[in-house]
Amino acid sequence: MSQTEIPPAIPDSSHDRWTDVTPQALYDKCTTVARNLWWSWHPEVVNLFRDLDPVRWRQLDHNPIALLSEMTPDQLAQRASEMVLYTRINQAHRRLKEYLSNTQTTWGAREAGVLGSSPVAYFSAEFGIHESVPIYSGGLGVLSGDHIKSASGLGVPLVAIGLFYDQGFFKQHLDIDGFQHEEYLDTKVENLAMEPARDPQGEPITIAIDTLDGKLQAKVWLMRVGRVPLYLLDCDVEGNRPEDRELTSRLYGGDVRTRIRQELVLGVGGVKALRALGIFPGVFHLNEGHSAFAPLEVIRQRMHDDGMTFDDALREVAQKTVFTTHTPVPAGHDRFDANLVEEHLGPLRQQLGISGEQLMGLGRVEPQNENESFCMTVIGLKLSRRANAVSSLHGHVSRRMWAHLWPWRVEEEIPIGHITNGVHVPSWLAYPMQSLYDKYLGANWQQTMGDPKVWQNIYNVDPGELWETHNALKSRLLEFVRRRMSRQCRYRNEDENAVEAARNVLDPSALTIGFARRFATYKRADLFLRNLDRFSELINDSNRPVQFIFAGKAHPADEPGKKLIQRIANLRHDPQFAGRIVFIEDYDINVGRHLIQGVDVWLNNPRRPLEASGTSGQKVVLNGGLNCSVLDGWWAEAYNGKNGFGIGHGTQHADDEIGDQRDAEELLRVLGDEVIPLFYDRDADGLPLEWIDRMTNSIATLAARFSAHRMVMDYVKHSYLVAAGGVSAKMNMP
Ligand SMILES: *Cc1c(COP(=O)(O)O)cnc(C)c1O
């Protein structure tokens, strides 16, 4: 884990005695804490688990349940005694208990009280909560995880629904030629903080969905994320056909049929699960089209329970439904043909009393157009009264993209607003930075961090202190890179020289630029490769050296993406770049956390306007790194000329090739004229004062605005309360 340097607790002799608590009671306290993912955003608790066995902690992907399962209560007590952990265990346990019981004084209790008995049901196909829970692949998952953590912190009444993937997303290895290989590992359920979800009678829940091809069943797990229950549907149940038992094995695996079946389970199955749990949501929040079948099942329940007509039930359900679109990239919008839709939705459609054509019409822009396939985003937009994009620019793009759904409206009146994404601060903030904030922002800042005024105090920080803190984080990142690089070499059986070189790779004093994200084409990880000679000249100036850390996975079916990874990874064999450009394998939350906490600069150069928001750069802000980014997604509304660096001028080109070439030039210009000179402009004490100014500006102007606390508060105020009928405010339109 990256949060280190927590001073050991002062031994409190009244608590650190064997006699106070039996080994079994101590073990039970640890288990209780490990079984709520609350621990994952509390560095002092993370460090407590790590201190139980630092080596195994790392080997077990930072999984406390797996770690505890390797110890007997007596061994744990022995270790706790040696390491003086009794007080820390008691404290962690007490703090969790207080957190869970302390629900009356939260922001949510004050501002979202009406949702109390009818919570928000938050649907997402993936949740990225911690590296030890591999049920996410990338941005959408991490965002969903951050959303529910902030909802927990704010005390917003919310339950989450997702799928349990027992093989999750793949582990990435590069072979000796730099080519990506995927490894799927079975997750051990007993090592996850999950238990069977139970109905009000205490019975485990299994839901069933009728298709024309037979019944599809799923069991339901409960994972506790602070105060938020996360319910995960899992098709690995007896009674399902063998191929269906594997339906939810992998994230974004399989063909289009797998896809619609997974989405049927998430949407329709998710709503059935909530009913079985005795939960009656006041708001349904659908994230991306994956769960957009959900309202159909809610409509069915309304018709069945209260004898409503389809049209009346649809109107009522749409009022309670919020749809968030997360990408303008076409591949992100699932489409199914009529046969697949009828096979899977046929029985439900009959209960709704609508024809096949009517159902198809809900997923089509032009309901009667038989050449149009069924689009999950279209049905999501049609079955929700409130929809939003995830940044201001993405709002504009989405309104244009879906304008033909409302042909009688002008573009400004297309009912898609925006709520810009943000990140869960406690999950991404490095401990040394947290200490700095504790000192300058006031002890209570974590409770009020959604308020921009709180962050103005960052201007009181001594520049030298900020710089030193950043450099400590940077050296921790370099240690991590060296450890990973040598491990990668050993895994590939490279010779001792290579391993030794990996152990010493990178220069702690050089300007360090990070780039980590999925290797999707529009993200243009290869933009810098377009002018390789000039690039080499730029970064190899011996007075002002620059180095790059890359990471990211390509989708298993994406050959061009894999080729791109190969090209970048193999630069390590090129004498111009050896030791200056490294590729860290298996990008995940852990790799991401190290990178965003330690880099000087975070590079982001997507093809505008395809990056709907992006959140990794927001994590960098909190830790004192500077963004250097195309004016796309969140950065288009964040950059003010003094809080980072902007690539280009927010223009787009109709021709991709010309646009790419122009942005490639602009990237080198910004690096050469702005980033590198500013970083190496030092005062007599060796401090880059203007650079530190930018760090301060970045934190002061961006930390609050791009926090998940602000994001969730916006959803509550502008979306959830309106959908629940509490207030009649309008969705925030730009
Ligand atoms: C934050 C994060 C992302 C999303 O970042 P982008 O800026 O959208 O690329 C993806 N993967 C991981 C592991 C992350 O931590």
PDB file of C-alpha atoms in Angstrom, residues 275-437:
ATOM      1  CA  ARG A 275     -37.661  -6.122  -4.251  1.00  0.00           C
ATOM      2  CA  ALA A 276     -36.576  -9.406  -2.653  1.00  0.00           C
ATOM      3  CA  LEU A 277     -34.447  -7.470  -0.177  1.00  0.00           C
ATOM      4  CA  GLY A 278     -37.458  -5.384   0.805  1.00  0.00           C
ATOM      5  CA  ILE A 279     -35.855  -2.199  -0.516  1.00  0.00           C
ATOM      6  CA  PHE A 280     -38.160   0.282  -2.272  1.00  0.00           C
ATOM      7  CA  PRO A 281     -35.967   2.895  -3.952  1.00  0.00           C
ATOM      8  CA  GLY A 282     -37.198   6.425  -4.422  1.00  0.00           C
ATOM      9  CA  VAL A 283     -34.709   7.034  -7.246  1.00  0.00           C
ATOM     10  CA  PHE A 284     -33.067   4.750  -9.803  1.00  0.00           C
ATOM     11  CA  HIS A 285     -29.705   6.046 -10.988  1.00  0.00           C
ATOM     12  CA  LEU A 286     -28.546   4.225 -14.121  1.00  0.00           C
ATOM     13  CA  ASN A 287     -24.911   4.666 -15.015  1.00  0.00           C
ATOM     14  CA  GLU A 288     -24.330   4.077 -18.702  1.00  0.00           C
ATOM     15  CA  GLY A 289     -26.663   1.970 -20.805  1.00  0.00           C
ATOM     16  CA  HIS A 290     -25.609  -1.332 -19.192  1.00  0.00           C
ATOM     17  CA  SER A 291     -28.413  -1.214 -16.636  1.00  0.00           C
ATOM     18  CA  ALA A 292     -31.020   0.503 -18.824  1.00  0.00           C
ATOM     19  CA  PHE A 293     -33.389  -2.497 -18.833  1.00  0.00           C
ATOM     20  CA  ALA A 294     -34.032  -1.780 -15.140  1.00  0.00           C
ATOM     21  CA  PRO A 295     -36.956   0.636 -15.590  1.00  0.00           C
ATOM     22  CA  LEU A 296     -38.866  -2.013 -17.571  1.00  0.00           C
ATOM     23  CA  GLU A 297     -38.952  -4.278 -14.530  1.00  0.00           C
ATOM     24  CA  VAL A 298     -39.905  -1.362 -12.270  1.00  0.00           C
ATOM     25  CA  ILE A 299     -42.762  -0.580 -14.662  1.00  0.00           C
ATOM     26  CA  ARG A 300     -43.864  -4.217 -14.556  1.00  0.00           C
ATOM     27  CA  GLN A 301     -43.928  -4.131 -10.763  1.00  0.00           C
ATOM     28  CA  ARG A 302     -46.007  -0.929 -10.763  1.00  0.00           C
ATOM     29  CA  MET A 303     -48.503  -2.420 -13.223  1.00  0.00           C
ATOM     30  CA  HIS A 304     -48.726  -5.629 -11.223  1.00  0.00           C
ATOM     31  CA  ASP A 305     -48.946  -4.029  -7.770  1.00  0.00           C
ATOM     32  CA  ASP A 306     -51.341  -1.195  -8.528  1.00  0.00           C
ATOM     33  CA  GLY A 307     -53.059  -2.178 -11.727  1.00  0.00           C
ATOM     34  CA  MET A 308     -51.580   0.758 -13.617  1.00  0.00           C
ATOM     35  CA  THR A 309     -51.478   0.962 -17.389  1.00  0.00           C
ATOM     36  CA  PHE A 310     -48.124   0.695 -19.125  1.00  0.00           C
ATOM     37  CA  ASP A 311     -48.182   4.371 -20.111  1.00  0.00           C
ATOM     38  CA  ASP A 312     -49.021   5.616 -16.625  1.00  0.00           C
ATOM     39  CA  ALA A 313     -46.450   3.374 -15.003  1.00  0.00           C
ATOM     40  CA  LEU A 314     -43.812   4.463 -17.522  1.00  0.00           C
ATOM     41  CA  ARG A 315     -44.479   8.119 -16.757  1.00  0.00           C
ATOM     42  CA  GLU A 316     -44.174   7.528 -13.044  1.00  0.00           C
ATOM     43  CA  VAL A 317     -41.060   5.376 -13.289  1.00  0.00           C
ATOM     44  CA  ALA A 318     -39.317   7.760 -15.686  1.00  0.00           C
ATOM     45  CA  GLN A 319     -39.879  10.541 -13.168  1.00  0.00           C
ATOM     46  CA  LYS A 320     -37.898   8.516 -10.613  1.00  0.00           C
ATOM     47  CA  THR A 321     -35.130   7.514 -13.015  1.00  0.00           C
ATOM     48  CA  VAL A 322     -31.841   9.350 -13.542  1.00  0.00           C
ATOM     49  CA  PHE A 323     -29.601   8.386 -16.437  1.00  0.00           C
ATOM     50  CA  THR A 324     -25.927   9.281 -16.675  1.00  0.00           C
ATOM     51  CA  THR A 325     -24.100   8.881 -19.961  1.00  0.00           C
ATOM     52  CA  HIS A 326     -20.357   8.437 -19.471  1.00  0.00           C
ATOM     53  CA  THR A 327     -18.828   8.455 -22.930  1.00  0.00           C
ATOM     54  CA  PRO A 328     -19.346   9.883 -26.398  1.00  0.00           C
ATOM     55  CA  VAL A 329     -17.313   7.049 -27.969  1.00  0.00           C
ATOM     56  CA  PRO A 330     -19.701   4.922 -30.133  1.00  0.00           C
ATOM     57  CA  ALA A 331     -18.342   1.583 -28.835  1.00  0.00           C
ATOM     58  CA  GLY A 332     -19.519   2.628 -25.386  1.00  0.00           C
ATOM     59  CA  HIS A 333     -23.166   2.448 -26.466  1.00  0.00           C
ATOM     60  CA  ASP A 334     -24.347  -1.158 -26.679  1.00  0.00           C
ATOM     61  CA  ARG A 335     -26.606  -2.121 -29.544  1.00  0.00           C
ATOM     62  CA  PHE A 336     -28.604  -5.320 -29.962  1.00  0.00           C
ATOM     63  CA  ASP A 337     -30.660  -6.628 -32.845  1.00  0.00           C
ATOM     64  CA  ALA A 338     -34.343  -7.448 -32.573  1.00  0.00           C
ATOM     65  CA  ASN A 339     -33.895 -11.219 -32.193  1.00  0.00           C
ATOM     66  CA  LEU A 340     -31.640 -10.909 -29.195  1.00  0.00           C
ATOM     67  CA  VAL A 341     -33.950  -8.363 -27.617  1.00  0.00           C
ATOM     68  CA  GLU A 342     -37.026 -10.541 -28.126  1.00  0.00           C
ATOM     69  CA  GLU A 343     -35.259 -13.671 -26.885  1.00  0.00           C
ATOM     70  CA  HIS A 344     -34.286 -11.974 -23.648  1.00  0.00           C
ATOM     71  CA  LEU A 345     -37.029  -9.443 -23.030  1.00  0.00           C
ATOM     72  CA  GLY A 346     -39.923 -11.349 -24.652  1.00  0.00           C
ATOM     73  CA  PRO A 347     -41.540 -12.699 -21.473  1.00  0.00           C
ATOM     74  CA  LEU A 348     -41.204  -9.360 -19.675  1.00  0.00           C
ATOM     75  CA  ARG A 349     -42.584  -7.546 -22.746  1.00  0.00           C
ATOM     76  CA  GLN A 350     -45.676  -9.764 -22.683  1.00  0.00           C
ATOM     77  CA  GLN A 351     -46.281  -8.914 -19.051  1.00  0.00           C
ATOM     78  CA  LEU A 352     -45.971  -5.245 -19.947  1.00  0.00           C
ATOM     79  CA  GLY A 353     -48.616  -5.766 -22.585  1.00  0.00           C
ATOM     80  CA  ILE A 354     -46.620  -4.158 -25.375  1.00  0.00           C
ATOM     81  CA  SER A 355     -45.706  -5.456 -28.814  1.00  0.00           C
ATOM     82  CA  GLY A 356     -42.252  -6.405 -30.001  1.00  0.00           C
ATOM     83  CA  GLU A 357     -42.264  -3.318 -32.201  1.00  0.00           C
ATOM     84  CA  GLN A 358     -43.180  -1.076 -29.282  1.00  0.00           C
ATOM     85  CA  LEU A 359     -40.344  -2.488 -27.222  1.00  0.00           C
ATOM     86  CA  MET A 360     -37.863  -2.057 -30.062  1.00  0.00           C
ATOM     87  CA  GLY A 361     -39.136   1.485 -30.487  1.00  0.00           C
ATOM     88  CA  LEU A 362     -37.980   2.317 -26.969  1.00  0.00           C
ATOM     89  CA  GLY A 363     -34.405   1.522 -27.985  1.00  0.00           C
ATOM     90  CA  ARG A 364     -34.538   3.341 -31.318  1.00  0.00           C
ATOM     91  CA  VAL A 365     -34.169   6.978 -32.181  1.00  0.00           C
ATOM     92  CA  GLU A 366     -36.881   6.496 -34.819  1.00  0.00           C
ATOM     93  CA  PRO A 367     -39.265   3.995 -33.261  1.00  0.00           C
ATOM     94  CA  GLN A 368     -40.575   2.667 -36.589  1.00  0.00           C
ATOM     95  CA  ASN A 369     -37.208   2.331 -38.303  1.00  0.00           C
ATOM     96  CA  GLU A 370     -36.684  -1.397 -38.710  1.00  0.00           C
ATOM     97  CA  ASN A 371     -33.101  -0.889 -39.786  1.00  0.00           C
ATOM     98  CA  GLU A 372     -32.201   0.600 -36.466  1.00  0.00           C
ATOM     99  CA  SER A 373     -30.873  -1.712 -33.775  1.00  0.00           C
ATOM    100  CA  PHE A 374     -31.822  -1.440 -30.106  1.00  0.00           C
ATOM    101  CA  CYS A 375     -29.514   0.985 -28.317  1.00  0.00           C
ATOM    102  CA  MET A 376     -29.157   0.822 -24.546  1.00  0.00           C
ATOM    103  CA  THR A 377     -28.373   4.524 -24.286  1.00  0.00           C
ATOM    104  CA  VAL A 378     -31.507   5.394 -26.227  1.00  0.00           C
ATOM    105  CA  ILE A 379     -33.749   3.362 -23.935  1.00  0.00           C
ATOM    106  CA  GLY A 380     -31.912   4.840 -20.953  1.00  0.00           C
ATOM    107  CA  LEU A 381     -32.676   8.349 -22.201  1.00  0.00           C
ATOM    108  CA  LYS A 382     -36.285   7.509 -23.068  1.00  0.00           C
ATOM    109  CA  LEU A 383     -37.089   5.880 -19.728  1.00  0.00           C
ATOM    110  CA  SER A 384     -35.628   8.637 -17.568  1.00  0.00           C
ATOM    111  CA  ARG A 385     -36.900  12.162 -17.052  1.00  0.00           C
ATOM    112  CA  ARG A 386     -33.493  13.388 -16.016  1.00  0.00           C
ATOM    113  CA  ALA A 387     -30.239  12.730 -17.816  1.00  0.00           C
ATOM    114  CA  ASN A 388     -26.753  14.084 -17.470  1.00  0.00           C
ATOM    115  CA  ALA A 389     -23.300  13.977 -18.964  1.00  0.00           C
ATOM    116  CA  VAL A 390     -20.135  14.015 -16.829  1.00  0.00           C
ATOM    117  CA  SER A 391     -18.498  17.342 -17.681  1.00  0.00           C
ATOM    118  CA  SER A 392     -19.622  20.636 -19.143  1.00  0.00           C
ATOM    119  CA  LEU A 393     -18.044  19.926 -22.535  1.00  0.00           C
ATOM    120  CA  HIS A 394     -19.439  16.389 -22.522  1.00  0.00           C
ATOM    121  CA  GLY A 395     -22.854  17.930 -21.877  1.00  0.00           C
ATOM    122  CA  HIS A 396     -22.574  19.945 -25.106  1.00  0.00           C
ATOM    123  CA  VAL A 397     -21.332  16.919 -27.014  1.00  0.00           C
ATOM    124  CA  SER A 398     -24.096  14.673 -25.648  1.00  0.00           C
ATOM    125  CA  ARG A 399     -26.834  17.164 -26.443  1.00  0.00           C
ATOM    126  CA  ARG A 400     -25.605  17.314 -30.012  1.00  0.00           C
ATOM    127  CA  MET A 401     -25.132  13.565 -30.175  1.00  0.00           C
ATOM    128  CA  TRP A 402     -28.674  12.782 -29.031  1.00  0.00           C
ATOM    129  CA  ALA A 403     -30.472  15.848 -30.431  1.00  0.00           C
ATOM    130  CA  HIS A 404     -32.341  13.677 -32.948  1.00  0.00           C
ATOM    131  CA  LEU A 405     -34.230  12.065 -30.058  1.00  0.00           C
ATOM    132  CA  TRP A 406     -35.939  15.432 -29.551  1.00  0.00           C
ATOM    133  CA  PRO A 407     -36.180  16.712 -33.152  1.00  0.00           C
ATOM    134  CA  TRP A 408     -38.631  19.434 -32.152  1.00  0.00           C
ATOM    135  CA  ARG A 409     -36.162  21.056 -29.755  1.00  0.00           C
ATOM    136  CA  VAL A 410     -33.181  23.310 -30.381  1.00  0.00           C
ATOM    137  CA  GLU A 411     -29.875  21.965 -29.144  1.00  0.00           C
ATOM    138  CA  GLU A 412     -29.763  24.099 -25.997  1.00  0.00           C
ATOM    139  CA  GLU A 413     -33.068  22.607 -24.913  1.00  0.00           C
ATOM    140  CA  ILE A 414     -32.114  18.982 -25.259  1.00  0.00           C
ATOM    141  CA  PRO A 415     -32.761  17.670 -21.728  1.00  0.00           C
ATOM    142  CA  ILE A 416     -29.282  16.401 -20.953  1.00  0.00           C
ATOM    143  CA  GLY A 417     -27.473  18.443 -18.312  1.00  0.00           C
ATOM    144  CA  HIS A 418     -24.125  17.763 -16.756  1.00  0.00           C
ATOM    145  CA  ILE A 419     -22.590  16.997 -13.391  1.00  0.00           C
ATOM    146  CA  THR A 420     -18.828  16.938 -13.632  1.00  0.00           C
ATOM    147  CA  ASN A 421     -17.091  13.911 -12.151  1.00  0.00           C
ATOM    148  CA  GLY A 422     -14.942  14.104  -9.053  1.00  0.00           C
ATOM    149  CA  VAL A 423     -12.743  11.818  -6.968  1.00  0.00           C
ATOM    150  CA  HIS A 424     -13.051  10.458  -3.429  1.00  0.00           C
ATOM    151  CA  VAL A 425     -10.360  12.433  -1.660  1.00  0.00           C
ATOM    152  CA  PRO A 426      -9.530  10.023   1.220  1.00  0.00           C
ATOM    153  CA  SER A 427      -8.984   7.193  -1.275  1.00  0.00           C
ATOM    154  CA  TRP A 428      -6.451   9.036  -3.419  1.00  0.00           C
ATOM    155  CA  LEU A 429      -4.702  11.402  -1.050  1.00  0.00           C
ATOM    156  CA  ALA A 430      -1.234  10.356   0.078  1.00  0.00           C
ATOM    157  CA  TYR A 431      -0.734  10.305   3.805  1.00  0.00           C
ATOM    158  CA  PRO A 432       2.063  12.927   3.876  1.00  0.00           C
ATOM    159  CA  MET A 433      -0.176  15.324   1.941  1.00  0.00           C
ATOM    160  CA  GLN A 434      -3.014  14.575   4.312  1.00  0.00           C
ATOM    161  CA  SER A 435      -0.749  15.573   7.204  1.00  0.00           C
ATOM    162  CA  LEU A 436       0.074  18.796   5.424  1.00  0.00           C
ATOM    163  CA  TYR A 437      -3.627  19.551   4.929  1.00  0.00           C
TER     164      TYR A 437
END
